[in-house]
Coordinates of C-alpha atoms in Angstrom, one line a residue:
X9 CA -25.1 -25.3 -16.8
X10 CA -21.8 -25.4 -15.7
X11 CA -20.2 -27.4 -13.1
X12 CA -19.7 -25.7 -9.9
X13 CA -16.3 -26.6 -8.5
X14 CA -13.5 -26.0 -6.2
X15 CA -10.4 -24.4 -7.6
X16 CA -8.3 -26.8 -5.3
X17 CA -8.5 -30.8 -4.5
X18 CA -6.8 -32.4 -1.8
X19 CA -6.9 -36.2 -3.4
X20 CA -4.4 -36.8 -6.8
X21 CA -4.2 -39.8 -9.3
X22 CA -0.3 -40.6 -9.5
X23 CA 1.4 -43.3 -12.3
X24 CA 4.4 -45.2 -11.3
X25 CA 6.9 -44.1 -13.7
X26 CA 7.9 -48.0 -14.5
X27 CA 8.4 -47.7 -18.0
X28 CA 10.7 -45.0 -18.0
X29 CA 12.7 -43.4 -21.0
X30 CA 13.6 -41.0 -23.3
X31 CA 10.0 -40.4 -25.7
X32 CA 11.4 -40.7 -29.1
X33 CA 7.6 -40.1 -30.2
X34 CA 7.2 -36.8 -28.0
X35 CA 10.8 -36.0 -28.3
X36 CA 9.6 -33.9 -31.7
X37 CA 7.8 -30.9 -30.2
X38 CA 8.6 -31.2 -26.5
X39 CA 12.1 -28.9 -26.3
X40 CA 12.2 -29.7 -22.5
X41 CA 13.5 -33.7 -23.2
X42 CA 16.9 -34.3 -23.3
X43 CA 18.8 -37.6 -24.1
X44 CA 20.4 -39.5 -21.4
X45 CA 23.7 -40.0 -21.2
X46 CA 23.9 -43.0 -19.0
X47 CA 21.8 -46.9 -19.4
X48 CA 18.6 -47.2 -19.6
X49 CA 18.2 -48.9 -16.4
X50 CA 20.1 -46.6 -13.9
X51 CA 17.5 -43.8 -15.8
X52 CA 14.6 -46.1 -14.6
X53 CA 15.8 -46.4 -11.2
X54 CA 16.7 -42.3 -10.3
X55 CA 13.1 -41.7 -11.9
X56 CA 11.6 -44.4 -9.9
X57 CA 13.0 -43.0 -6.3
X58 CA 12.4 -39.4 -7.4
X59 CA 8.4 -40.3 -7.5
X60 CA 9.0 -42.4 -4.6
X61 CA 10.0 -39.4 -2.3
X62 CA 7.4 -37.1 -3.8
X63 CA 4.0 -39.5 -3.4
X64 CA 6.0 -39.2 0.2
X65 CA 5.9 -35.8 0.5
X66 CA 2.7 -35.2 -0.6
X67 CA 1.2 -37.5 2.0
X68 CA 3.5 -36.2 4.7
X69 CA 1.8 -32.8 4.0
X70 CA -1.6 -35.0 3.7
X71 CA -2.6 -34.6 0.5
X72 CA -4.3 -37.9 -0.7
X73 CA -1.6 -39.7 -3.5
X74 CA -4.1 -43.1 -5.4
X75 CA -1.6 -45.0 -7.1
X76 CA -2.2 -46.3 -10.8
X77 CA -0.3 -48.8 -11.4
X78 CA 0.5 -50.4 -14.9
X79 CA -1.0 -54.0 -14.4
X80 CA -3.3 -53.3 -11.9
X81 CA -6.5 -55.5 -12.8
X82 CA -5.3 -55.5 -16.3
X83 CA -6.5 -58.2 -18.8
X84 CA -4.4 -57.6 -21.5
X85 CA -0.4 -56.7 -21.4
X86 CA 0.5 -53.0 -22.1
X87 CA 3.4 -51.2 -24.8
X88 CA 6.2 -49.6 -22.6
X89 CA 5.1 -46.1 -21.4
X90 CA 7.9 -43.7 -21.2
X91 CA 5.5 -41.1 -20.5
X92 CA 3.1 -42.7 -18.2
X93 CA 4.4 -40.8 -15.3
X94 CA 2.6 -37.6 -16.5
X95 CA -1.4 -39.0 -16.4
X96 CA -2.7 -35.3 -16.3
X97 CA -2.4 -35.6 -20.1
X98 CA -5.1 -37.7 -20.9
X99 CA -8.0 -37.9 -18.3
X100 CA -9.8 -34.9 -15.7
X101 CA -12.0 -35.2 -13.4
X102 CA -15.4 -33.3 -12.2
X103 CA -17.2 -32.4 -8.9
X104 CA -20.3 -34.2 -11.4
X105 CA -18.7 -37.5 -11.3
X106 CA -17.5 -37.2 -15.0
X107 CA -14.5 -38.6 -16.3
X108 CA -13.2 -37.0 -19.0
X109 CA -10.5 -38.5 -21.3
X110 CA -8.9 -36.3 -23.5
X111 CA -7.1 -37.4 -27.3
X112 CA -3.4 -37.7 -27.2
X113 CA -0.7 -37.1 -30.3
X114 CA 1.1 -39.9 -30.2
X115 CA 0.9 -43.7 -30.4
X116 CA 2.4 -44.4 -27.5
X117 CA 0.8 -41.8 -25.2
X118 CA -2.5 -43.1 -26.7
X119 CA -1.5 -46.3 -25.1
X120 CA -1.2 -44.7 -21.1
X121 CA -5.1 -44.4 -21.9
X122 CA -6.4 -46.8 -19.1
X123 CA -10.7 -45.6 -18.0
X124 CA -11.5 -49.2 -16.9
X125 CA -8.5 -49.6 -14.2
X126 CA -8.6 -45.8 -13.7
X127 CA -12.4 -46.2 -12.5
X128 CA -11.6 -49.0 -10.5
X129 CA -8.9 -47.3 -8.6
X130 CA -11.4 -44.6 -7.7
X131 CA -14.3 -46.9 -6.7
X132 CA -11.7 -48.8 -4.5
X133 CA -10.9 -45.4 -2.9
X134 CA -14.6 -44.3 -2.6
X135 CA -14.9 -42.1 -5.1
X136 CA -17.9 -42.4 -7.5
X137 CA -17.3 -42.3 -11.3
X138 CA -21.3 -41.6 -12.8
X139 CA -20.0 -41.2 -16.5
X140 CA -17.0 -41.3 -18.9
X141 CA -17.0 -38.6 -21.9
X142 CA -14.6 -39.1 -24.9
X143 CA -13.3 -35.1 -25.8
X144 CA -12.7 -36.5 -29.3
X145 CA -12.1 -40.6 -29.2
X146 CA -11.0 -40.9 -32.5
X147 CA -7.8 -38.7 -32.2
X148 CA -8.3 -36.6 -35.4
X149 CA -8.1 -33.5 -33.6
X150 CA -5.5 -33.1 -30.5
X151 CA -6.1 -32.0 -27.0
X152 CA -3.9 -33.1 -24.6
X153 CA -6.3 -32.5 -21.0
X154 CA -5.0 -30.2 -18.3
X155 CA -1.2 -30.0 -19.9
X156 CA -3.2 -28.1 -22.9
X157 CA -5.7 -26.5 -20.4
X158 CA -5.3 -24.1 -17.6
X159 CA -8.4 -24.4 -15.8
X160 CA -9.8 -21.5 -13.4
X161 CA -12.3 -23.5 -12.1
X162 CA -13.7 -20.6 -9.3
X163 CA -14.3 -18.2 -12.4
X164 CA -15.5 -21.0 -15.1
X165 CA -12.5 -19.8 -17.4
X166 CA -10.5 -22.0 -19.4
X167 CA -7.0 -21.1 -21.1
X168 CA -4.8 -22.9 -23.8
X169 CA -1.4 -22.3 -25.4
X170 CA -2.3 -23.6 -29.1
X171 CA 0.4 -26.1 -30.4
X172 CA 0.6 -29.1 -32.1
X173 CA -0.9 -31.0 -28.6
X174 CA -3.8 -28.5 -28.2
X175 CA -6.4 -27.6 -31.4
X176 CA -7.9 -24.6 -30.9
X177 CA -11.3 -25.6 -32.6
X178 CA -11.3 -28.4 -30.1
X179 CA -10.6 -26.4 -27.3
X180 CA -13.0 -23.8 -28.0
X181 CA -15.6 -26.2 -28.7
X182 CA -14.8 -28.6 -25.4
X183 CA -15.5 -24.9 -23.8
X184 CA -18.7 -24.4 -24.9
X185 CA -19.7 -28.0 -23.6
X186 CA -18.7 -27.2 -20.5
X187 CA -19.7 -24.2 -19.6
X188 CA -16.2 -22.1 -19.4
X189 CA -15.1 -18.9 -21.3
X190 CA -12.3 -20.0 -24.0
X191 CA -9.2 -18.0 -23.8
X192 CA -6.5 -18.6 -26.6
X193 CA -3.3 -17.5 -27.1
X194 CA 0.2 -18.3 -28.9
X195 CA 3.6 -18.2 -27.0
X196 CA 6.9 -19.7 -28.2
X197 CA 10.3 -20.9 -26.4
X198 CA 13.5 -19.0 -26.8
X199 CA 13.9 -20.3 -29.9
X200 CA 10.7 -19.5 -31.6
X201 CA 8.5 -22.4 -31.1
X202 CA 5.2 -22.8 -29.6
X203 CA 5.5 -24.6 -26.2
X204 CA 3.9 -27.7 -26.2
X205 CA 1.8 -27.5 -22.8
X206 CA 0.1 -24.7 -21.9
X207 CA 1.5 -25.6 -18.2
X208 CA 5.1 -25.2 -18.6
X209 CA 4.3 -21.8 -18.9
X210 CA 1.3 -21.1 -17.2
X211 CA -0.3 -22.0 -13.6
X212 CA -3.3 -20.5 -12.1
X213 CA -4.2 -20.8 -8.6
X214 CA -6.9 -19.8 -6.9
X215 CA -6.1 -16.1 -6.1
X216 CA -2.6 -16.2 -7.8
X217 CA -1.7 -16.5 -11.5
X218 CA 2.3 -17.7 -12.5
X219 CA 2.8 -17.4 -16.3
X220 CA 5.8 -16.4 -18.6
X221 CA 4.4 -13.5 -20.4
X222 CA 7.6 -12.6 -22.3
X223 CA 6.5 -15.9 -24.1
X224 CA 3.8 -14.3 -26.0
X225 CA 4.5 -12.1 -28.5
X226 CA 1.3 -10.9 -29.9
X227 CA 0.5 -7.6 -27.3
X228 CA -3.4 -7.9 -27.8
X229 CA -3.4 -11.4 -26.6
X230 CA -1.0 -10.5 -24.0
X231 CA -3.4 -7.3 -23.0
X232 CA -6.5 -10.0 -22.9
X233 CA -4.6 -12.1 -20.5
X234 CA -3.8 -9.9 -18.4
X235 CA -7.0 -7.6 -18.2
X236 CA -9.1 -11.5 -17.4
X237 CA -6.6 -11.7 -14.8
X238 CA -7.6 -8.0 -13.1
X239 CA -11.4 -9.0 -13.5
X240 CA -10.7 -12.4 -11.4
X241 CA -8.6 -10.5 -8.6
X242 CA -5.4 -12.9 -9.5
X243 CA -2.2 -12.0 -8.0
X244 CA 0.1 -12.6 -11.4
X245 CA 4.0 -13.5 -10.7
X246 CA 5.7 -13.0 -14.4
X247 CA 8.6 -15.8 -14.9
X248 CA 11.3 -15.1 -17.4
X249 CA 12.0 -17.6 -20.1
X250 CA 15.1 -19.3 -18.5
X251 CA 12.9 -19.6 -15.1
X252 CA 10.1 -21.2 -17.6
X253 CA 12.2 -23.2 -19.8
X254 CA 15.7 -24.1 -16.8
X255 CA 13.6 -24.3 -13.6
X256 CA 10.1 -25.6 -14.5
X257 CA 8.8 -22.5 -12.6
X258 CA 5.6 -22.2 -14.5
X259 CA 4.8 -26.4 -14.1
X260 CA 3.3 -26.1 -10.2
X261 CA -0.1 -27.0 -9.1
X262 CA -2.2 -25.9 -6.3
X263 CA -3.9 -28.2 -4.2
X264 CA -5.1 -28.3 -0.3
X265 CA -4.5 -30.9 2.2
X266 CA -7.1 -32.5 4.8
X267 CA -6.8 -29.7 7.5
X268 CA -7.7 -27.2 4.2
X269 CA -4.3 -25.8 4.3
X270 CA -3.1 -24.6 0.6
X271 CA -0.3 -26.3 -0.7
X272 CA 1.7 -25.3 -3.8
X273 CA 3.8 -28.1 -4.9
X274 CA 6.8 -27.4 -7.6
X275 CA 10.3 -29.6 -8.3
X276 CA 13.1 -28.7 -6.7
X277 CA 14.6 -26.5 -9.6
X278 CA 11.2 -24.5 -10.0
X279 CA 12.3 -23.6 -5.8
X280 CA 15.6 -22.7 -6.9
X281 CA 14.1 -20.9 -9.8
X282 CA 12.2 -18.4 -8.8
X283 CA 13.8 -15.2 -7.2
X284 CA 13.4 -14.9 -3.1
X285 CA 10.4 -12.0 -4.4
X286 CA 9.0 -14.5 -6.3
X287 CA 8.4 -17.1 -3.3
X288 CA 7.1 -14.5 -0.9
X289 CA 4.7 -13.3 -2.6
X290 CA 3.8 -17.4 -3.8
X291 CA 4.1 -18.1 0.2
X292 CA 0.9 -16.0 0.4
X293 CA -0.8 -18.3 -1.5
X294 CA 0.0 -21.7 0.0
X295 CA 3.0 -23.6 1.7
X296 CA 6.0 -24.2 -0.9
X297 CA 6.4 -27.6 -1.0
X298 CA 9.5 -28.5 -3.8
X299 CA 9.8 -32.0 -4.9
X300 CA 13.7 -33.3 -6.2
X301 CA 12.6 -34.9 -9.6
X302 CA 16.1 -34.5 -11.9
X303 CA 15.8 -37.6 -13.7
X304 CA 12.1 -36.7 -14.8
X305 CA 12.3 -33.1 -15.8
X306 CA 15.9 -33.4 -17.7
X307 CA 14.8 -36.9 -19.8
X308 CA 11.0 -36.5 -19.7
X309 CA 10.7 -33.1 -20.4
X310 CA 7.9 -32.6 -17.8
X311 CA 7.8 -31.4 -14.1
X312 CA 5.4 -31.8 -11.1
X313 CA 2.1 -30.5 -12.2
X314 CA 2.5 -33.3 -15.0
X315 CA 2.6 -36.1 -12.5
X316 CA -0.2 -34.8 -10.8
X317 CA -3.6 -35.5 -12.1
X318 CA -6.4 -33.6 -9.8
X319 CA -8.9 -36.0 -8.8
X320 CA -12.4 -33.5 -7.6
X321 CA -14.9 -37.1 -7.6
X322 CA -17.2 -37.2 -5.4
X323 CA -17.4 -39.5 -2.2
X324 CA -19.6 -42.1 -1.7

């Protein structure tokens, strides 16, 4: 049976972004990283007060921000992690208690793969962890957790972008395991490439869907989409490409605070982004709540809803 969860959570797993830089291992399907221009260390710094000021936002607008840090409890030292900053990659978590870690592409994101100290950080905080489930521990196929998945939690649905970070035998088979409908689809950049998250061009909300359709070329799929949409009464705000691939518009994440007020959190540029249309109808949905994270998005290639890992444990 599947899991019945909430489409929202109101407690996220953050990671320090202490290791900082430019992902020469990522850098080879992720269109969204750009080489800095300036040392290493001043790069380090802007990204380190960007996350600063947004794990203060969030718990100004009292949304629950648990801190992972890199060698908190840990008995061995760690590789640099340029892209520990964006967690959602390689764990979820379940209503169930399950922890769910999910096989990464490359080497050094394989590294960011922490269950032991993640575990502790949610026992610490209350939380209880009943199991851990490997997706595919060996790394021979690739599925890289809730940047590869778009989960509609309310309506048990799952959807994927497939690229080189998300197998679509995997993902169909992860699916089935869990309980959700699979929906599949291709979509490519201005310049003819897949993207390489589903969530920099795709975010569903609870009664609102954000997504760049004019990135998917094939009209069936597109048709599918959009009729699964209808079915599960989302409101659906089309991005352009430059909004996708310039402003990080599609890389936002719902969530709800203590007082059950939605919040929609997005960088700064996805705020500037999106037309003053766009927003109302998003303001509907949940207070905007834009986060100025430069430094991040221009070197890491990644936005918000990357640093943001949902955390939906139980309490003790």
């Amino acid at each position: 049976m599947p899991i019945q969860q909430n489409h929202t959570t109101n407690s996220v797993v953050m990671v320090p972004p202490t290791d900082f830089a430019y992902n020469e291992q990522t850098g080879a399907d992720n269109e969204f990283q750009n080489k800095p221009g300036q040392a290493q260390e001043h790069i380090r710094e802007d990204a380190l007060c960007e996350f600063n000021e947004m794990v203060n936002r969030l718990r100004d607008a009292h949304i629950e921000v648990l801190l992972l840090n890199k060698h908190a409890q840990s008995h061995k030292e760690l590789p640099d992690l340029p892209d520990a900053v964006f967690p959602n990659n390689w764990f979820s978590t379940s209503s169930n208690g399950t922890l769910t870690l999910y096989p990464m592409k490359t080497p050094n994101r394989r590294a960011e793969v922490r269950p032991e100290e993640l575990t502790q950080l949610l026992n610490r905080n209350g939380y209880q962890v009943h199991k851990t489930e490997h997706v595919d521990k060996n790394h021979q196929q690739i599925l890289e957790g809730t940047g590869s998945i778009i989960f509609d939690h309310k309506n048990q649905i799952a959807y994927a972008a497939i690229s080189e970070r998300c197998d679509k035998e995997l993902f169909e088979r992860f699916c089935q395991k869990k309980g959700y409908q699979a929906v599949s689809f291709t979509s490519q950049s201005s310049t003819g490439r897949p993207f390489y998250h589903t969530n920099v061009m795709m975010s569903v909300g609870e009664h609102f869907v954000v997504m760049c359709l004019e990135s998917i070329t094939d009209d069936q799929q597109k048709q599918l989409l959009l009729d699964s949409f209808t079915t599960t009464k989302k409101e659906v705000i089309d991005i352009s490409l430059e909004q996708t691939e310039k402003s990080f518009c599609g890389n936002i994440l719902q969530l709800h605070n203590s007082k059950g007020d939605k919040i929609i959190v997005m960088s700064d540029s996805a705020y500037r982004g999106f037309t003053k249309e766009q927003k109302a109808k998003l303001e509907k949905h949940g207070r905007l709540l834009p986060c100025p994270i430069p430094t991040i998005e221009q070197v890491g290639g990644g936005s918000t809803r990357c640093m943001l890992a949902e955390n939906f444990m139980p309490k003790r």
